[in-house]
XYZ file of N, CA, C and O in Angstrom:
500
model
N -5.574 -7.573 8.773
C -5.371 -6.791 7.580
C -3.890 -6.461 7.485
O -3.310 -5.948 8.423
N -3.285 -6.772 6.353
C -1.888 -6.436 6.135
C -1.734 -5.746 4.787
O -2.519 -5.970 3.866
N -0.746 -4.883 4.713
C -0.436 -4.204 3.460
C 1.050 -4.359 3.183
O 1.822 -4.699 4.079
N 1.435 -4.142 1.948
C 2.845 -4.139 1.583
C 3.196 -2.741 1.074
O 2.338 -2.010 0.601
N 4.466 -2.390 1.203
C 4.913 -1.055 0.836
C 6.021 -1.161 -0.199
O 6.928 -1.981 -0.069
N 5.910 -0.361 -1.240
C 6.994 -0.209 -2.202
C 6.787 1.114 -2.907
O 5.708 1.694 -2.856
N 7.831 1.605 -3.540
C 7.763 2.923 -4.143
C 7.637 2.894 -5.649
O 7.824 1.863 -6.298
N 7.335 4.057 -6.196
C 7.213 4.203 -7.652
C 8.526 3.885 -8.349
O 8.529 3.322 -9.448
N 9.640 4.205 -7.710
C 10.946 3.898 -8.296
C 11.100 2.389 -8.474
O 11.594 1.915 -9.502
N 10.668 1.636 -7.481
C 10.771 0.178 -7.555
C 9.860 -0.381 -8.642
O 10.249 -1.301 -9.370
N 8.674 0.187 -8.777
C 7.791 -0.247 -9.868
C 8.420 0.071 -11.220
O 8.356 -0.735 -12.152
N 9.033 1.252 -11.330
C 9.709 1.626 -12.571
C 10.860 0.695 -12.887
O 11.050 0.295 -14.047
N 11.636 0.335 -11.871
C 12.748 -0.594 -12.080
C 12.248 -1.962 -12.537
O 12.836 -2.595 -13.422
N 11.147 -2.414 -11.951
C 10.573 -3.706 -12.354
C 10.059 -3.637 -13.785
O 10.286 -4.556 -14.581
N 9.376 -2.547 -14.131
C 8.861 -2.387 -15.493
C 10.005 -2.363 -16.500
O 9.927 -2.997 -17.563
N 11.081 -1.653 -16.166
C 12.235 -1.593 -17.073
C 12.827 -2.974 -17.286
O 13.178 -3.340 -18.423
N 12.939 -3.749 -16.225
C 13.484 -5.101 -16.354
C 12.607 -5.962 -17.261
O 13.103 -6.691 -18.120
N 11.312 -5.870 -17.087
C 10.397 -6.675 -17.906
C 10.465 -6.243 -19.370
O 10.433 -7.072 -20.278
N 10.587 -4.940 -19.603
C 10.615 -4.425 -20.982
C 11.909 -4.741 -21.719
O 11.885 -5.026 -22.915
N 13.044 -4.667 -21.034
C 14.323 -4.833 -21.743
C 15.080 -6.100 -21.345
O 16.027 -6.482 -22.025
N 14.667 -6.741 -20.265
C 15.343 -7.956 -19.823
C 14.913 -9.170 -20.633
O 13.959 -9.135 -21.407
N 15.632 -10.241 -20.434
C 15.363 -11.498 -21.137
C 14.426 -12.389 -20.327
O 14.444 -12.371 -19.100
N 13.641 -13.197 -21.034
C 12.846 -14.241 -20.413
C 11.521 -13.822 -19.805
O 10.952 -14.565 -19.012
N 11.019 -12.667 -20.183
C 9.768 -12.206 -19.581
C 8.554 -12.354 -20.502
O 7.439 -12.090 -20.073
N 8.768 -12.773 -21.725
C 7.659 -12.887 -22.679
C 6.596 -13.828 -22.125
O 6.879 -14.956 -21.740
N 5.378 -13.338 -22.053
C 4.253 -14.148 -21.594
C 4.181 -14.336 -20.084
O 3.250 -14.959 -19.589
N 5.140 -13.797 -19.348
C 5.149 -13.968 -17.887
C 4.122 -13.042 -17.240
O 3.807 -11.975 -17.760
N 3.603 -13.481 -16.123
C 2.679 -12.680 -15.326
C 3.320 -12.495 -13.959
O 3.770 -13.466 -13.340
N 3.369 -11.260 -13.501
C 3.984 -10.961 -12.215
C 2.971 -10.312 -11.282
O 2.165 -9.505 -11.708
N 3.056 -10.685 -10.020
C 2.272 -10.036 -8.973
C 3.267 -9.287 -8.104
O 4.135 -9.886 -7.480
N 3.160 -7.975 -8.104
C 4.149 -7.160 -7.416
C 3.683 -6.755 -6.029
O 2.592 -6.208 -5.864
N 4.509 -7.040 -5.063
C 4.251 -6.661 -3.687
C 5.565 -6.430 -2.984
O 6.609 -6.920 -3.406
N 5.530 -5.665 -1.923
C 6.735 -5.365 -1.170
C 7.296 -6.587 -0.475
O 6.655 -7.632 -0.355
N 8.535 -6.441 -0.005
C 9.236 -7.556 0.621
C 8.742 -7.830 2.043
O 8.982 -8.897 2.583
N 8.049 -6.875 2.633
C 7.582 -7.040 4.007
C 6.146 -6.563 4.114
O 5.750 -5.613 3.450
N 5.369 -7.216 4.963
C 3.987 -6.788 5.168
C 3.862 -6.085 6.512
O 4.672 -6.284 7.418
N 2.838 -5.243 6.593
C 2.599 -4.450 7.799
C 1.119 -4.485 8.139
O 0.277 -4.425 7.250
N 0.835 -4.523 9.429
C -0.550 -4.346 9.859
C -0.830 -2.844 9.880
O 0.089 -2.020 9.849
N -2.083 -2.483 9.980
C -2.422 -1.069 10.044
C -1.909 -0.450 11.349
O -1.539 0.727 11.376
N -1.831 -1.229 12.417
C -1.236 -0.729 13.657
C 0.257 -0.451 13.458
O 0.783 0.529 13.995
N 0.951 -1.322 12.686
C 2.358 -1.075 12.353
C 2.506 0.248 11.611
O 3.422 1.030 11.883
N 1.607 0.484 10.662
C 1.661 1.711 9.864
C 1.447 2.929 10.766
O 2.195 3.907 10.695
N 0.448 2.865 11.623
C 0.176 3.980 12.533
C 1.376 4.241 13.439
O 1.772 5.397 13.640
N 1.988 3.201 13.966
C 3.155 3.364 14.843
C 4.334 3.978 14.093
O 5.022 4.859 14.625
N 4.568 3.525 12.865
C 5.672 4.074 12.071
C 5.438 5.547 11.756
O 6.365 6.366 11.833
N 4.208 5.898 11.410
C 3.894 7.301 11.124
C 4.050 8.142 12.390
O 4.556 9.261 12.341
N 3.657 7.595 13.536
C 3.816 8.314 14.801
C 5.293 8.561 15.092
O 5.675 9.685 15.471
N 6.137 7.543 14.908
C 7.577 7.726 15.131
C 8.141 8.758 14.164
O 8.935 9.621 14.538
N 7.741 8.672 12.912
C 8.233 9.573 11.865
C 7.803 11.013 12.113
O 8.585 11.943 11.963
N 6.541 11.200 12.519
C 5.994 12.553 12.661
C 6.179 13.153 14.044
O 6.056 14.365 14.217
N 6.446 12.295 15.026
C 6.537 12.784 16.394
C 5.182 13.101 17.007
O 5.092 13.770 18.032
N 4.126 12.619 16.382
C 2.765 12.869 16.872
C 2.088 11.554 17.218
O 2.454 10.506 16.713
N 1.064 11.651 18.021
C 0.269 10.465 18.343
C -0.582 10.100 17.116
O -1.303 10.947 16.586
N -0.446 8.879 16.669
C -1.249 8.385 15.540
C -1.820 7.042 15.949
O -1.110 6.185 16.458
N -3.099 6.888 15.735
C -3.793 5.657 16.125
C -4.626 5.166 14.950
O -5.295 5.957 14.284
N -4.562 3.865 14.693
C -5.390 3.288 13.641
C -6.756 2.947 14.232
O -6.854 2.328 15.287
N -7.789 3.345 13.519
C -9.152 2.985 13.907
C -9.845 2.400 12.695
O -9.903 3.025 11.637
N -10.386 1.230 12.871
C -11.108 0.568 11.788
C -12.498 1.187 11.686
O -13.264 1.177 12.644
N -12.810 1.751 10.534
C -14.115 2.369 10.303
C -14.982 1.373 9.541
O -14.562 0.873 8.487
N -16.163 1.049 10.029
C -17.045 0.130 9.294
C -17.288 0.633 7.868
O -17.381 1.846 7.624
N -17.393 -0.289 6.930
C -17.516 0.058 5.514
C -18.686 1.001 5.241
O -18.558 1.953 4.466
N -19.815 0.767 5.872
C -20.982 1.633 5.658
C -20.733 3.052 6.130
O -21.117 4.026 5.468
N -20.050 3.186 7.274
C -19.708 4.520 7.782
C -18.712 5.204 6.859
O -18.798 6.408 6.613
N -17.742 4.446 6.365
C -16.736 4.993 5.456
C -17.409 5.491 4.176
O -17.149 6.598 3.712
N -18.283 4.671 3.632
C -19.013 5.049 2.414
C -19.810 6.328 2.643
O -19.770 7.266 1.847
N -20.532 6.395 3.762
C -21.345 7.573 4.082
C -20.477 8.823 4.239
O -20.845 9.915 3.787
N -19.315 8.667 4.855
C -18.401 9.786 5.025
C -17.927 10.312 3.664
O -17.876 11.519 3.438
N -17.599 9.396 2.755
C -17.140 9.796 1.424
C -18.245 10.532 0.662
O -17.993 11.551 0.014
N -19.462 10.021 0.744
C -20.602 10.669 0.069
C -20.830 12.055 0.667
O -21.050 13.028 -0.072
N -20.747 12.157 1.987
C -20.941 13.447 2.650
C -19.894 14.464 2.188
O -20.171 15.664 2.116
N -18.706 13.983 1.845
C -17.633 14.865 1.372
C -17.761 15.189 -0.118
O -16.916 15.881 -0.676
N -18.808 14.650 -0.768
C -19.071 14.990 -2.157
C -18.721 13.929 -3.182
O -18.863 14.157 -4.387
N -18.291 12.772 -2.746
C -17.975 11.707 -3.694
C -19.272 11.084 -4.210
O -20.187 10.828 -3.433
N -19.357 10.815 -5.503
C -20.552 10.132 -6.023
C -20.755 8.783 -5.321
O -19.790 8.090 -4.997
N -22.008 8.424 -5.110
C -22.323 7.208 -4.354
C -21.682 5.948 -4.937
O -21.176 5.117 -4.201
N -21.725 5.804 -6.264
C -21.146 4.607 -6.888
C -19.639 4.529 -6.635
O -19.100 3.461 -6.386
N -18.971 5.663 -6.709
C -17.525 5.693 -6.471
C -17.235 5.405 -5.000
O -16.308 4.644 -4.676
N -18.025 5.972 -4.102
C -17.859 5.720 -2.674
C -18.042 4.234 -2.371
O -17.323 3.675 -1.535
N -18.974 3.607 -3.060
C -19.203 2.167 -2.870
C -17.971 1.369 -3.302
O -17.567 0.406 -2.639
N -17.343 1.768 -4.393
C -16.123 1.087 -4.862
C -15.012 1.243 -3.830
O -14.323 0.273 -3.492
N -14.831 2.454 -3.328
C -13.802 2.682 -2.309
C -14.061 1.846 -1.066
O -13.142 1.234 -0.512
N -15.311 1.829 -0.597
C -15.652 1.066 0.603
C -15.441 -0.425 0.375
O -14.917 -1.128 1.246
N -15.822 -0.919 -0.796
C -15.623 -2.332 -1.106
C -14.136 -2.668 -1.196
O -13.715 -3.746 -0.766
N -13.344 -1.761 -1.735
C -11.897 -1.975 -1.794
C -11.325 -2.101 -0.384
O -10.484 -2.968 -0.115
N -11.786 -1.264 0.532
C -11.315 -1.339 1.909
C -11.698 -2.674 2.555
O -10.923 -3.239 3.320
N -12.876 -3.181 2.229
C -13.266 -4.504 2.738
C -12.335 -5.578 2.185
O -11.930 -6.493 2.904
N -11.985 -5.474 0.910
C -11.053 -6.426 0.304
C -9.689 -6.372 0.967
O -9.067 -7.411 1.224
N -9.216 -5.176 1.261
C -7.933 -5.028 1.962
C -8.019 -5.676 3.339
O -7.102 -6.386 3.756
N -9.134 -5.457 4.036
C -9.320 -6.044 5.367
C -9.303 -7.570 5.314
O -8.864 -8.224 6.259
N -9.754 -8.137 4.200
C -9.761 -9.601 4.039
C -8.464 -10.115 3.408
O -8.373 -11.279 3.045
N -7.466 -9.222 3.250
C -6.170 -9.544 2.647
C -6.286 -10.022 1.205
O -5.423 -10.733 0.708
N -7.329 -9.583 0.507
C -7.508 -9.986 -0.888
C -6.482 -9.353 -1.824
O -6.267 -9.838 -2.923
N -5.852 -8.282 -1.386
C -4.866 -7.599 -2.220
C -3.440 -7.857 -1.751
O -2.502 -7.295 -2.292
N -3.287 -8.687 -0.734
C -1.962 -8.984 -0.197
C -1.190 -9.834 -1.198
O -1.701 -10.832 -1.696
N 0.025 -9.423 -1.496
C 0.868 -10.136 -2.459
C 2.159 -10.536 -1.763
O 2.871 -9.696 -1.225
N 2.462 -11.827 -1.789
C 3.692 -12.317 -1.166
C 4.523 -13.132 -2.154
O 5.297 -13.982 -1.768
N 4.386 -12.838 -3.442
C 5.029 -13.636 -4.482
C 6.542 -13.509 -4.516
O 7.233 -14.411 -4.982
N 7.078 -12.379 -4.062
C 8.513 -12.145 -4.182
C 8.926 -11.688 -5.574
O 10.109 -11.483 -5.843
N 7.949 -11.517 -6.479
C 8.270 -11.129 -7.856
C 8.988 -9.787 -7.935
O 9.937 -9.635 -8.708
N 8.571 -8.820 -7.150
C 9.199 -7.502 -7.214
C 10.671 -7.597 -6.819
O 11.546 -7.073 -7.518
N 10.968 -8.277 -5.731
C 12.353 -8.444 -5.285
C 13.188 -9.145 -6.352
O 14.311 -8.725 -6.640
N 12.645 -10.194 -6.961
C 13.387 -10.908 -8.003
C 13.629 -10.027 -9.220
O 14.704 -10.040 -9.814
N 12.641 -9.252 -9.617
C 12.782 -8.414 -10.804
C 13.795 -7.285 -10.611
O 14.555 -6.977 -11.522
N 13.801 -6.662 -9.448
C 14.690 -5.516 -9.251
C 16.016 -5.892 -8.596
O 16.920 -5.076 -8.495
N 16.125 -7.145 -8.149
C 17.393 -7.622 -7.602
C 17.711 -7.138 -6.201
O 18.862 -7.195 -5.760
N 16.715 -6.660 -5.492
C 16.902 -6.195 -4.119
C 15.531 -6.178 -3.437
O 14.511 -6.096 -4.108
N 15.507 -6.214 -2.117
C 14.225 -6.081 -1.426
C 13.655 -4.683 -1.627
O 14.411 -3.713 -1.787
N 12.360 -4.566 -1.617
C 11.738 -3.249 -1.683
C 12.005 -2.519 -0.373
O 12.335 -3.130 0.635
N 11.848 -1.225 -0.418
C 12.114 -0.441 0.790
C 11.128 -0.787 1.893
O 10.022 -1.260 1.641
N 11.542 -0.527 3.107
C 10.675 -0.744 4.259
C 9.746 0.457 4.408
O 9.961 1.514 3.795
N 8.760 0.326 5.241
C 7.850 1.429 5.532
C 8.633 2.616 6.088
O 8.422 3.760 5.688
N 9.565 2.343 6.991
C 10.364 3.408 7.581
C 11.201 4.120 6.518
O 11.335 5.355 6.540
N 11.772 3.373 5.581
C 12.545 3.983 4.498
C 11.652 4.838 3.605
O 12.048 5.927 3.175
N 10.451 4.361 3.330
C 9.518 5.137 2.502
C 9.129 6.431 3.205
O 9.083 7.497 2.583
N 8.883 6.374 4.509
C 8.542 7.583 5.261
C 9.717 8.551 5.295
O 9.549 9.758 5.123
N 10.904 8.020 5.487
C 12.088 8.864 5.504
C 12.284 9.561 4.174
O 12.595 10.746 4.107
N 12.083 8.822 3.092
C 12.233 9.426 1.759
C 11.183 10.514 1.537
O 11.465 11.559 0.960
N 9.968 10.258 2.026
C 8.905 11.254 1.910
C 9.291 12.527 2.655
O 9.087 13.631 2.179
N 9.888 12.358 3.832
C 10.269 13.513 4.631
C 11.341 14.347 3.959
O 11.331 15.573 4.058
N 12.264 13.706 3.251
C 13.371 14.455 2.648
C 13.081 14.944 1.243
O 13.614 15.946 0.819
N 12.202 14.239 0.513
C 11.975 14.624 -0.875
C 10.553 15.100 -1.170
O 10.292 15.624 -2.221
N 9.652 14.839 -0.245
C 8.255 15.177 -0.488
C 7.554 14.169 -1.373
O 6.422 14.346 -1.789
N 8.218 13.047 -1.680
C 7.658 12.004 -2.536
C 8.024 10.651 -1.987
O 9.102 10.470 -1.442
N 7.130 9.673 -2.149
C 7.417 8.318 -1.670
C 8.083 7.470 -2.735
O 8.400 6.319 -2.503
N 8.261 8.004 -3.967
C 8.838 7.275 -5.093
C 10.209 6.828 -4.824
O 10.774 5.901 -5.224
């Protein structure tokens, strides 16, 4: 399972380029960060950032769904969340197109940069 990281600012910059830049009419873009991370990478980065022990544990989809329902989420919504997590585990949402980097003219921030920004501003944007 891998994920990509990018911020709201980068999405805004990409949207601005598509709206006012040339040559985007009819184009379709798949936006993903410049680097991918495993969930263990994410846990390690959060541990370094927070100074606390953080460990990734894969929760079976059925257990995750049951936990969400127990917390008050409607069953249908919990099923969508659990199915989304299965899709992430199968890398169905992984994007490696490079479109975001090309649109904004720079690589997206790293996970460590996003965590650092969160620590200083309270936002990952």
